[in-house]
Each structure stands twice: as C-alpha cells, then as structure tokens.
Tab-separated table of N, CA and C in Angstrom:
chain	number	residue	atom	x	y	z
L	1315	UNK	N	-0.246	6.628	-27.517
L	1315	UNK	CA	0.823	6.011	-26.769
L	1315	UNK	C	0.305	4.722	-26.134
L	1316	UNK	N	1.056	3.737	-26.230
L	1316	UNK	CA	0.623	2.861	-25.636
L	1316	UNK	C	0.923	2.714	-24.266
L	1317	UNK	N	-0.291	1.708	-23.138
L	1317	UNK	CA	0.112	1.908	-21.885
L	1317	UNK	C	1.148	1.291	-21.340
L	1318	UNK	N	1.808	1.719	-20.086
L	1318	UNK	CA	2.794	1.303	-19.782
L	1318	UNK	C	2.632	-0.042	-19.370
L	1319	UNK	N	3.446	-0.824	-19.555
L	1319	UNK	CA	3.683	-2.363	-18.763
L	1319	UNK	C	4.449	-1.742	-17.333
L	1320	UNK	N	3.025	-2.351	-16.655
L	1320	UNK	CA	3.791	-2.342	-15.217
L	1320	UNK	C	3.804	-3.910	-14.882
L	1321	UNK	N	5.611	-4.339	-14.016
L	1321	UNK	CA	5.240	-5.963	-13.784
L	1321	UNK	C	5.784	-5.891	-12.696
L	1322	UNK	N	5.173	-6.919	-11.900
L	1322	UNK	CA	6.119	-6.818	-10.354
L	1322	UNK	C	6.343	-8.154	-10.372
L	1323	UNK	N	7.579	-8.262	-9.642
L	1323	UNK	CA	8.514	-9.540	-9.536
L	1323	UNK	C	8.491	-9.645	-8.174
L	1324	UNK	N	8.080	-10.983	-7.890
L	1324	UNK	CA	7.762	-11.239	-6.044
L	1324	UNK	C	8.758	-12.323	-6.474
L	1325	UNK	N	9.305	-12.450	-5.126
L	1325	UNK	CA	9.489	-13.877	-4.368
L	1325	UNK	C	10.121	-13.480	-2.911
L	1326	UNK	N	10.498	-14.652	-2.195
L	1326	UNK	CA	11.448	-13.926	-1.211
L	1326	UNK	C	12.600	-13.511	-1.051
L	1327	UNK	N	13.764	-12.884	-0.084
L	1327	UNK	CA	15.364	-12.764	-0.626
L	1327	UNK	C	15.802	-14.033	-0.831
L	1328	UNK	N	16.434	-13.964	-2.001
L	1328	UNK	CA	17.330	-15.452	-1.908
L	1328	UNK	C	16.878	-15.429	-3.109
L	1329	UNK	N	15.523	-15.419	-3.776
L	1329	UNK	CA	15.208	-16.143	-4.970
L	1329	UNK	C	15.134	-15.685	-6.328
L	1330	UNK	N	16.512	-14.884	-6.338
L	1330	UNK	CA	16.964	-14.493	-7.551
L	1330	UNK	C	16.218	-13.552	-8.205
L	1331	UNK	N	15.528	-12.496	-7.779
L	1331	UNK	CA	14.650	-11.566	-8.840
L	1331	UNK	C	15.553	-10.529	-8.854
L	1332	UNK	N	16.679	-10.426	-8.499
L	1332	UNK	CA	17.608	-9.706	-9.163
L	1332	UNK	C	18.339	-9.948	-10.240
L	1333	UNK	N	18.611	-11.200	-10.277
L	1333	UNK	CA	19.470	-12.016	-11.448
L	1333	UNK	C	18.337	-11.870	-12.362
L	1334	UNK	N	16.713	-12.273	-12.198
L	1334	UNK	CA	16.322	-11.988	-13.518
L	1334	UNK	C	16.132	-10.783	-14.159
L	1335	UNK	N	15.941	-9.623	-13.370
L	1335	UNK	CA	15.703	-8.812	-14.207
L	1335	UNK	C	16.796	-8.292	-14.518
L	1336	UNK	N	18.502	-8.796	-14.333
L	1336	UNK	CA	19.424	-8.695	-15.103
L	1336	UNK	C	19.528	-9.230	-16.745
L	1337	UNK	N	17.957	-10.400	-16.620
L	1337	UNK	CA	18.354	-10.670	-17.780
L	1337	UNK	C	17.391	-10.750	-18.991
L	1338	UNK	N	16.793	-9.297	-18.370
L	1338	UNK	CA	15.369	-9.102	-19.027
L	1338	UNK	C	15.425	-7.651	-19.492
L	1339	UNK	N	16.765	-7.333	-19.516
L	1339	UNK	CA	17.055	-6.026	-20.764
L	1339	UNK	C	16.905	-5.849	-21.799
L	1340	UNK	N	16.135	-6.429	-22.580
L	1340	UNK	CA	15.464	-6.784	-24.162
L	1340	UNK	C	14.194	-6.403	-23.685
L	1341	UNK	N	13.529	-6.459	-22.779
L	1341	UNK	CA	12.382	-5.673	-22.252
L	1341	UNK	C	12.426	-4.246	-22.911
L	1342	UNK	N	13.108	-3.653	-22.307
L	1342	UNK	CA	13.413	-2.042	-22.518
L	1342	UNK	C	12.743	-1.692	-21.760
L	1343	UNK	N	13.069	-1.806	-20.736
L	1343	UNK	CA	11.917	-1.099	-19.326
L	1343	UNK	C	12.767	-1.426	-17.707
L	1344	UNK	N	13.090	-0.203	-17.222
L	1344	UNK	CA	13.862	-0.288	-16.091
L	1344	UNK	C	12.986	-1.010	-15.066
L	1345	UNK	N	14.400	-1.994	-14.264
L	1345	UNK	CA	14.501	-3.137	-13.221
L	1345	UNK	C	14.279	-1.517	-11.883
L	1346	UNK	N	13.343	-1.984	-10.831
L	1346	UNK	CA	13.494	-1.325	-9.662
L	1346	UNK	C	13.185	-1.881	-8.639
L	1347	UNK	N	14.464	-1.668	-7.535
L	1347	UNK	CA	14.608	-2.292	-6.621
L	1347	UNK	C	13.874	-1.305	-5.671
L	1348	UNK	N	13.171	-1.389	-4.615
L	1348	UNK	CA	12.793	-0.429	-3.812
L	1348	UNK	C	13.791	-0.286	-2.598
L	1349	UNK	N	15.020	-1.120	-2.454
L	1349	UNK	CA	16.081	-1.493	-1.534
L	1349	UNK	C	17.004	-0.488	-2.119
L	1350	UNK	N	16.898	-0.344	-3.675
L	1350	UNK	CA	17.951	0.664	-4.416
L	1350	UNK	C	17.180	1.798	-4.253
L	1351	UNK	N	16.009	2.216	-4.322
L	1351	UNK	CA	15.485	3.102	-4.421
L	1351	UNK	C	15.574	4.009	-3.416
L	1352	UNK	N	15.492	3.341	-2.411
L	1352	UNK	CA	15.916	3.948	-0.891
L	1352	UNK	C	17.113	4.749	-0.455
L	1353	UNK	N	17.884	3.618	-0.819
L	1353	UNK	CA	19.509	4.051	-0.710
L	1353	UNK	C	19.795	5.064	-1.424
L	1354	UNK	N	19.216	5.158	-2.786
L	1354	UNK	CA	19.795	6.274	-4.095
L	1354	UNK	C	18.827	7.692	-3.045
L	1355	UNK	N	17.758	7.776	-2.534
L	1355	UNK	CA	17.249	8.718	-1.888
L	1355	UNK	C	18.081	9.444	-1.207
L	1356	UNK	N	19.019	7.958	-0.041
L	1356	UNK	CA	19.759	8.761	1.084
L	1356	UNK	C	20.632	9.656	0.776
L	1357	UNK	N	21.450	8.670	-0.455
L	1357	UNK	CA	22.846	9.376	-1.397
L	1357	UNK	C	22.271	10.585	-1.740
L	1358	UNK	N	20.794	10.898	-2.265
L	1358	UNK	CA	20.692	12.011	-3.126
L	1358	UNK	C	20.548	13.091	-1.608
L	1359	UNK	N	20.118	12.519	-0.904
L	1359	UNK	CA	19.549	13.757	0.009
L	1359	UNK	C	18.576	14.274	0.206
L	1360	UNK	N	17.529	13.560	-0.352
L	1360	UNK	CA	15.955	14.079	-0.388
L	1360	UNK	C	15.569	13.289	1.058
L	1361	UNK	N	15.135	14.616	1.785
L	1361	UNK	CA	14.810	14.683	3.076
L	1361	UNK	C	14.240	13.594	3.634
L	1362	UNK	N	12.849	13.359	2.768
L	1362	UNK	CA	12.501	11.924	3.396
L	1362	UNK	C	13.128	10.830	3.395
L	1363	UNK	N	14.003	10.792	3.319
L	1363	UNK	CA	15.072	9.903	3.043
L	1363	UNK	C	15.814	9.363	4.452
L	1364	UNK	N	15.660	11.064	4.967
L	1364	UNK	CA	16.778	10.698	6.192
L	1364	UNK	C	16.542	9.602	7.492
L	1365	UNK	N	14.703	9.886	7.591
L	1365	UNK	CA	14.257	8.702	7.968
L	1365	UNK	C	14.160	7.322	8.365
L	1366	UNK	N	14.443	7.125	6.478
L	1366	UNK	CA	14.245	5.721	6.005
L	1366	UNK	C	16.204	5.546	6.999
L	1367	UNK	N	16.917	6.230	6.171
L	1367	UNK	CA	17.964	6.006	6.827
L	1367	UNK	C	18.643	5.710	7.965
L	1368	UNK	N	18.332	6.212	9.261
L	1368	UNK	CA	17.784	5.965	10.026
L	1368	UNK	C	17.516	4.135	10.333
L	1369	UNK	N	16.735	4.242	10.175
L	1369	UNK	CA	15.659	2.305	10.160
L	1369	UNK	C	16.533	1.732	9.471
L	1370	UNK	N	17.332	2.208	8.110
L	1370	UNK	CA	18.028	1.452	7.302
L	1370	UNK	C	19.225	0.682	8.484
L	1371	UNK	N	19.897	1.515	8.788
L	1371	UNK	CA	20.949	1.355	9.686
L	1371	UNK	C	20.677	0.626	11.204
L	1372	UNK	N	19.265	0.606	11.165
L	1372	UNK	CA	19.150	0.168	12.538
L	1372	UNK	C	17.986	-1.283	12.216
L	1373	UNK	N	18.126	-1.786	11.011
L	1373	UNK	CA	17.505	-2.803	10.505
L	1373	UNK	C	16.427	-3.015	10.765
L	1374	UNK	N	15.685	-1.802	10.739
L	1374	UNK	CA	13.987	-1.712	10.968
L	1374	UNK	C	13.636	-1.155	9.435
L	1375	UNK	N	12.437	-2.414	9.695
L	1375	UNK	CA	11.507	-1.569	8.075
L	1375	UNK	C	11.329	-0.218	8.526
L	1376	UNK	N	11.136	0.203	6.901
L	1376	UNK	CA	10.307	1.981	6.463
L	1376	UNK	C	9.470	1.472	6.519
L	1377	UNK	N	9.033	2.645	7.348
L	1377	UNK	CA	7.457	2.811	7.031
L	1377	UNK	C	6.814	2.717	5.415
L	1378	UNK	N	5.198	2.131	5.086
L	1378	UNK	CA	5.381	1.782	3.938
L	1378	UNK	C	4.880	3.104	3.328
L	1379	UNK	N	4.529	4.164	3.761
L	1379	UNK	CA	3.718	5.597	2.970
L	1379	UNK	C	5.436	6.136	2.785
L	1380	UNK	N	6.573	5.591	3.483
L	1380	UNK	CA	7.963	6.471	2.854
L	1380	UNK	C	8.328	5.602	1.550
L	1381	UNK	N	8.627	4.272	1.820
L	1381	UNK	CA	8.588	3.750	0.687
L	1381	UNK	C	7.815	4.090	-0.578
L	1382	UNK	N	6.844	3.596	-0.764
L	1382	UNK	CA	5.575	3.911	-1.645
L	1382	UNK	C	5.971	5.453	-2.225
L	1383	UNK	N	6.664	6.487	-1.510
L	1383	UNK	CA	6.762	7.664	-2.358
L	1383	UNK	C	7.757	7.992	-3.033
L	1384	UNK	N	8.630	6.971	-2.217
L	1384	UNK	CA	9.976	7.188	-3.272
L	1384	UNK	C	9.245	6.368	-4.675
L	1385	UNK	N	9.070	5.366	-4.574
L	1385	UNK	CA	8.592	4.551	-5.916
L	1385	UNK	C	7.759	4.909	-6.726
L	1386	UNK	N	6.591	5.705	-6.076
L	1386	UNK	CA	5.765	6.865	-7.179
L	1386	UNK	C	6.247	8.040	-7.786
L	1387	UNK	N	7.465	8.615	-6.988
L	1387	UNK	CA	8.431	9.751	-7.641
L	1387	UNK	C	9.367	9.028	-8.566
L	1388	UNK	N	9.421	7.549	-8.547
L	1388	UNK	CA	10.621	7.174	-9.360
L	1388	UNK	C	9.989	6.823	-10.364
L	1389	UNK	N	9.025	6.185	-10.254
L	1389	UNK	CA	7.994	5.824	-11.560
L	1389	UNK	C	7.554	6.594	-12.312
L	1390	UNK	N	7.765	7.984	-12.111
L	1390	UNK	CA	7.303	9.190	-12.924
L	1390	UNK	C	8.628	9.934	-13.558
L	1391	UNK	N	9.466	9.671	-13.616
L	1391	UNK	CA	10.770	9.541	-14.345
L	1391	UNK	C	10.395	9.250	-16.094
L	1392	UNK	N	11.031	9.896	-16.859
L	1392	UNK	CA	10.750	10.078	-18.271
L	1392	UNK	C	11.195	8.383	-18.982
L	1393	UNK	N	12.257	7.459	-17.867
L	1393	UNK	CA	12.773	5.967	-18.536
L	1393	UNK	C	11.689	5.322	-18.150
L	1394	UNK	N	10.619	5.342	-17.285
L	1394	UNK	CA	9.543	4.591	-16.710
L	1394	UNK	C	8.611	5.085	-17.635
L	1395	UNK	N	8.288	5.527	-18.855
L	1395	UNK	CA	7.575	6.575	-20.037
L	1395	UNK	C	6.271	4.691	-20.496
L	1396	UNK	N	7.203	3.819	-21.027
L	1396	UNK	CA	6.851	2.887	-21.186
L	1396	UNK	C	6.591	1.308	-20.585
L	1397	UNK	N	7.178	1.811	-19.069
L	1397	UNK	CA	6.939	0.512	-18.191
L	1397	UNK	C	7.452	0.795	-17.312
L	1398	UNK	N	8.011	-0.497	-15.880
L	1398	UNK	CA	8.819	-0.319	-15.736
L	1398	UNK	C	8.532	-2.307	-14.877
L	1399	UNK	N	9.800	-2.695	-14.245
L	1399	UNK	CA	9.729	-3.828	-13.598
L	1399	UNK	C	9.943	-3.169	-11.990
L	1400	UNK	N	9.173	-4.135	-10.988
L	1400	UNK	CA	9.417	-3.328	-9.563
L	1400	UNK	C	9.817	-4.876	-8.904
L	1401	UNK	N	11.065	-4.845	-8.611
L	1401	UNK	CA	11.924	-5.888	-8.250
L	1401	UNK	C	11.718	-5.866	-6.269
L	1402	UNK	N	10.661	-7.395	-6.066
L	1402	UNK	CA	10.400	-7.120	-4.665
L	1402	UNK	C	9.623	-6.229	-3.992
L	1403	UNK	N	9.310	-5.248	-4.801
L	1403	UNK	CA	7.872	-4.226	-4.435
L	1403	UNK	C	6.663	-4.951	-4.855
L	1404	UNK	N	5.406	-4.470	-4.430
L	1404	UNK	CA	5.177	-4.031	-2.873
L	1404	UNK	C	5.690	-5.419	-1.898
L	1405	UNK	N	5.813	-5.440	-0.472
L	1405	UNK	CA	6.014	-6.150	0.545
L	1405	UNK	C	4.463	-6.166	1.251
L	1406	UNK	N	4.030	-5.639	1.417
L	1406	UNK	CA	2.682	-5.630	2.329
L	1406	UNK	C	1.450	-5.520	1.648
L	1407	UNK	N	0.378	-5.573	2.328
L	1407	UNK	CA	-0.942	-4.968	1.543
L	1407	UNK	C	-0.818	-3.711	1.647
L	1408	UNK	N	-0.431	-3.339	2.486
L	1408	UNK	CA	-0.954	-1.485	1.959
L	1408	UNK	C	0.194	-0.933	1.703
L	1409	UNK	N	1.695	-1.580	1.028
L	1409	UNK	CA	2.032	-1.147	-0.142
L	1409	UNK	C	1.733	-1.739	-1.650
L	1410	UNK	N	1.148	-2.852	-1.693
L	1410	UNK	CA	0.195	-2.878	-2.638
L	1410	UNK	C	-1.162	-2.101	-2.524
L	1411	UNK	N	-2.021	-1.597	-1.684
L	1411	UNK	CA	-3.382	-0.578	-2.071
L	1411	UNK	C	-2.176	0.365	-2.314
L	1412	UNK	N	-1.548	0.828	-1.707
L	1412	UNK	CA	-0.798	2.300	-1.977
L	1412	UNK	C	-0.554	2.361	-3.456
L	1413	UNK	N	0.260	1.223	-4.411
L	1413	UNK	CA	0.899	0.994	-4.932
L	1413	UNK	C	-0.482	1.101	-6.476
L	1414	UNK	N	-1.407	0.525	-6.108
L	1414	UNK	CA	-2.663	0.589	-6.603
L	1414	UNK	C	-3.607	1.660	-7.003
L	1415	UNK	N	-3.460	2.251	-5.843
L	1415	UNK	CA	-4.045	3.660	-5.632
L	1415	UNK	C	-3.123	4.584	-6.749
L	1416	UNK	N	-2.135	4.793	-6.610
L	1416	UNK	CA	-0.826	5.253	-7.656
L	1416	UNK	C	-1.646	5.197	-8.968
L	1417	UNK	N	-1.778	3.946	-9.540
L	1417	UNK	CA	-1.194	3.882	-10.497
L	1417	UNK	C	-2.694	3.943	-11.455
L	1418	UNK	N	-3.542	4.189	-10.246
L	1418	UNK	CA	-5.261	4.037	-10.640
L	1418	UNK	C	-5.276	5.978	-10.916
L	1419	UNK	N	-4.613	6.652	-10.552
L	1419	UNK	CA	-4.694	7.908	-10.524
L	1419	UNK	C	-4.750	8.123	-12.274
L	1420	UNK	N	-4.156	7.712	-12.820
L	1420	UNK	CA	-3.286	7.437	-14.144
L	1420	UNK	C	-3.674	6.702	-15.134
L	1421	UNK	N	-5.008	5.776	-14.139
L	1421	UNK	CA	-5.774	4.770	-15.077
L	1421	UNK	C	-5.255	3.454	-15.530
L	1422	UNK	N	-3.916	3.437	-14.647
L	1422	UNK	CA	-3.230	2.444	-15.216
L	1422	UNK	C	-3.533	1.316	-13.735
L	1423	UNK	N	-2.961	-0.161	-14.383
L	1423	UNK	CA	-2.654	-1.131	-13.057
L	1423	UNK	C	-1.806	-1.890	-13.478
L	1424	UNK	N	-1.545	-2.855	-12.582
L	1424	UNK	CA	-0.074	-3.829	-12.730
L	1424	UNK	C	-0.905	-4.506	-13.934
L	1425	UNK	N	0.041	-4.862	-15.081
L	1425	UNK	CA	0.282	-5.595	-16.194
L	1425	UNK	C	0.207	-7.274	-16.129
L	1426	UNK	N	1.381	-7.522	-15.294
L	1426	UNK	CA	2.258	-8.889	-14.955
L	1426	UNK	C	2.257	-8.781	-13.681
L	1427	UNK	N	1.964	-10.506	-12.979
L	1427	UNK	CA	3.270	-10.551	-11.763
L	1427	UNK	C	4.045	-12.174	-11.785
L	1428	UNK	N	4.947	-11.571	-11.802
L	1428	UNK	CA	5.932	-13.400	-11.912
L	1428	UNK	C	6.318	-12.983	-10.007
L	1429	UNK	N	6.196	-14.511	-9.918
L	1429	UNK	CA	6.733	-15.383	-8.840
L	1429	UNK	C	7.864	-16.207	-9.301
L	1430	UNK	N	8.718	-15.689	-8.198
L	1430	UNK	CA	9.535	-16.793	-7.904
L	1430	UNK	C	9.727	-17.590	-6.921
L	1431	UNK	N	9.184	-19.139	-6.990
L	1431	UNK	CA	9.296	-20.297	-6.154
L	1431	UNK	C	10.465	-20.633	-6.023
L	1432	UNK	N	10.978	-20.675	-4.841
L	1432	UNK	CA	12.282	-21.395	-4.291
L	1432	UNK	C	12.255	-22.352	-3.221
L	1433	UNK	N	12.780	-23.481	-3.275
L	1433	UNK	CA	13.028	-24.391	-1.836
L	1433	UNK	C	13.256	-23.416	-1.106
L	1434	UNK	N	13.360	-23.724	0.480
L	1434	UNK	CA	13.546	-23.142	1.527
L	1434	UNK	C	15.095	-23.585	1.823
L	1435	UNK	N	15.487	-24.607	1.091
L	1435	UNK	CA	16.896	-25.355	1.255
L	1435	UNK	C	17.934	-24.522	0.188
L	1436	UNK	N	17.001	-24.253	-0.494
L	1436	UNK	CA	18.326	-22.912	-2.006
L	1436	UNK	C	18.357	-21.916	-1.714
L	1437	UNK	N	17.474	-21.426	-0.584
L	1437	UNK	CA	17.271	-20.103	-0.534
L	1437	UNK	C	18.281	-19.429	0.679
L	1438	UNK	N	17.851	-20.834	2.015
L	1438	UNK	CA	19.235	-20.859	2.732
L	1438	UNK	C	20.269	-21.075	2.241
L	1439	UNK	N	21.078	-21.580	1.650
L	1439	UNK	CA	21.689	-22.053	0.860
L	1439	UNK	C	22.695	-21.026	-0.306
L	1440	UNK	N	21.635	-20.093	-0.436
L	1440	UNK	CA	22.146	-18.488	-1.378
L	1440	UNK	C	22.214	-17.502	-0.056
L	1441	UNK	N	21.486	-17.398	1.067
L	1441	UNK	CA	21.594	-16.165	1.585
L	1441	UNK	C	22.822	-16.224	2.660
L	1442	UNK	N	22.954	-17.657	3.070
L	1442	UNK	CA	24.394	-18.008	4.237
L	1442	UNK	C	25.088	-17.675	3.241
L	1443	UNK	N	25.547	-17.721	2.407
L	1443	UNK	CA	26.782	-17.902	1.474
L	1443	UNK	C	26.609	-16.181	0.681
L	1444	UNK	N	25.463	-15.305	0.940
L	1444	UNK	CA	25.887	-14.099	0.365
L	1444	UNK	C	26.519	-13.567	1.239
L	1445	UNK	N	27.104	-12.165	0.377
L	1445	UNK	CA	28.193	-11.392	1.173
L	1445	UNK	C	27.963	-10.190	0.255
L	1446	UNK	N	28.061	-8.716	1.082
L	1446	UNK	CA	28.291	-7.275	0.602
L	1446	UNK	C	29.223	-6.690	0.661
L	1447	UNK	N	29.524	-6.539	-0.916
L	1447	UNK	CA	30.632	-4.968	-0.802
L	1447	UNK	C	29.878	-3.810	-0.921
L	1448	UNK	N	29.903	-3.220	0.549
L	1448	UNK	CA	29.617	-2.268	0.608
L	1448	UNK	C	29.644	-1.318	-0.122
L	1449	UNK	N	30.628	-0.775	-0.572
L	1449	UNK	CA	31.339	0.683	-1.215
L	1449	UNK	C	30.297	0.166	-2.531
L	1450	UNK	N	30.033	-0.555	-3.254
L	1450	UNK	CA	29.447	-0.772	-4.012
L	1450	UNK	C	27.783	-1.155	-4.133
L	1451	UNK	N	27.258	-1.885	-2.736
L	1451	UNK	CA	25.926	-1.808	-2.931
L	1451	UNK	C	25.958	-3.076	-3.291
L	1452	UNK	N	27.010	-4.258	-4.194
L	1452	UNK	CA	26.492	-4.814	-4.678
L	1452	UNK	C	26.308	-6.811	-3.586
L	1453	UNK	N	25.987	-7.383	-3.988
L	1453	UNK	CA	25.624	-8.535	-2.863
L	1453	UNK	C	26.535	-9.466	-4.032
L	1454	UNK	N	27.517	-10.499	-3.425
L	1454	UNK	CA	27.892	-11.896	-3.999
L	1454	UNK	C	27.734	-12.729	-3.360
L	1455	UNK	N	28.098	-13.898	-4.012
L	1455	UNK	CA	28.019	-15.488	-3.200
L	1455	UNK	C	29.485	-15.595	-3.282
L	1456	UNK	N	29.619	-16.799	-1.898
L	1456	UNK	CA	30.536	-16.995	-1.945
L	1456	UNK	C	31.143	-18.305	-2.752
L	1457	UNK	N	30.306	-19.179	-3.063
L	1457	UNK	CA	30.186	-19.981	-4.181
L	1457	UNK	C	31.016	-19.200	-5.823
C-alpha cells in the first residue's frame, strides 16, 4: 500500500483554503476542516465535544489536546485510507508536535504544506463582507 499523502493547507481566515480544497477533488483525498470537525463532534454527541462547545459559543479557543483528538479519530476513518488534506490545522506548535506525534505512531509525516499568502487589504476585504447561514454551517460574501 502506498503511504498516505498527508498535506496541510495554512494561511490565515480570509485566504481562501476553503475554496481550494473545493477545487482539489481530483486529489481523491478528503478536505478537513478542524472548525468542521468540531462542530460534526457536537452534532454527533461525542462527549468531548461538549466542551469544545461550550468555548465554541463563547468564542474561546479549544483547548489544543481536544482538538488534536477529534482530528486523530477522524484521520483514522477508512476515506483518510490514502491521504487526507487538513484545511487550517494545526494552529499552534503543540498542535503541530501533537499532530506529529500522531502521525509518527504510524511512521508516517506531513507529505505537503501549501501556504496561502494574502494582502492584509483582501483579506479584510473577504472577512467584512463574509456572512453565515447558520442552519447550514456554510460562510458567503456579500460580494
């Protein structure tokens, strides 16, 4: 079997690493948001979750050992078999050692990392002008 491609996609909010890995489905390797990852926790109900939830609502980071476990339980998912993309993961150093530590268990390490560079003027520019529908999760511009 060959090893998995692991790639992480940095930049800051605003700078589109959602739009790309919308458009990097010829990959064949699931996009993960650790922002989705969270949320799909709360919905599911897995305890540690309730936590994060918690902070979610009260616009305080998770702690990064709650994070980091949702993303090692999600990465071990049978669609993550051959890769996967981690959209905005890790945020810190010690969810990168965490993130490291993971994946060293396994013998494996990150593959790729793309950056995305943005003005500070596009980035304001995309995040004044986003907006959430809730019921959906999903973020638009108002552009």
């Amino acid at each position: 079997m060959a090893p998995r491609r692991v790639i992480l996609l940095v930049g800051p909010p605003g700078a589109g690493k959602g739009t790309v890995t919308q458009l990097v489905d010829a990959v064949g390797i699931p996009q993960l948001s650790s922002g989705e990852l969270l949320r799909a926790a709360v919905r599911d109900g897995i305890a540690a979750a309730v936590q994060a939830e918690d902070l979610m609502k009260q616009r305080e980071l998770v702690p990064d050992e709650l994070v980091c476990g949702v993303v090692r339980d999600r990465i071990q998912e049978a669609d993550c078999d051959k890769g996967f993309i981690l959209d905005g993961f890790p945020r810190s150093v010690a969810q990168a050692e965490m993130l490291d530590a993971t994946l060293a268990e396994t013998g494996e390490k990150v593959s790729k990392v793309i950056q995305l560079d943005v003005p500070d003027a596009v980035l304001e520019e995309r995040i004044c002008g986003r907006w959430m529908h809730k019921a959906a999760g999903r973020s638009y511009h108002v552009k």
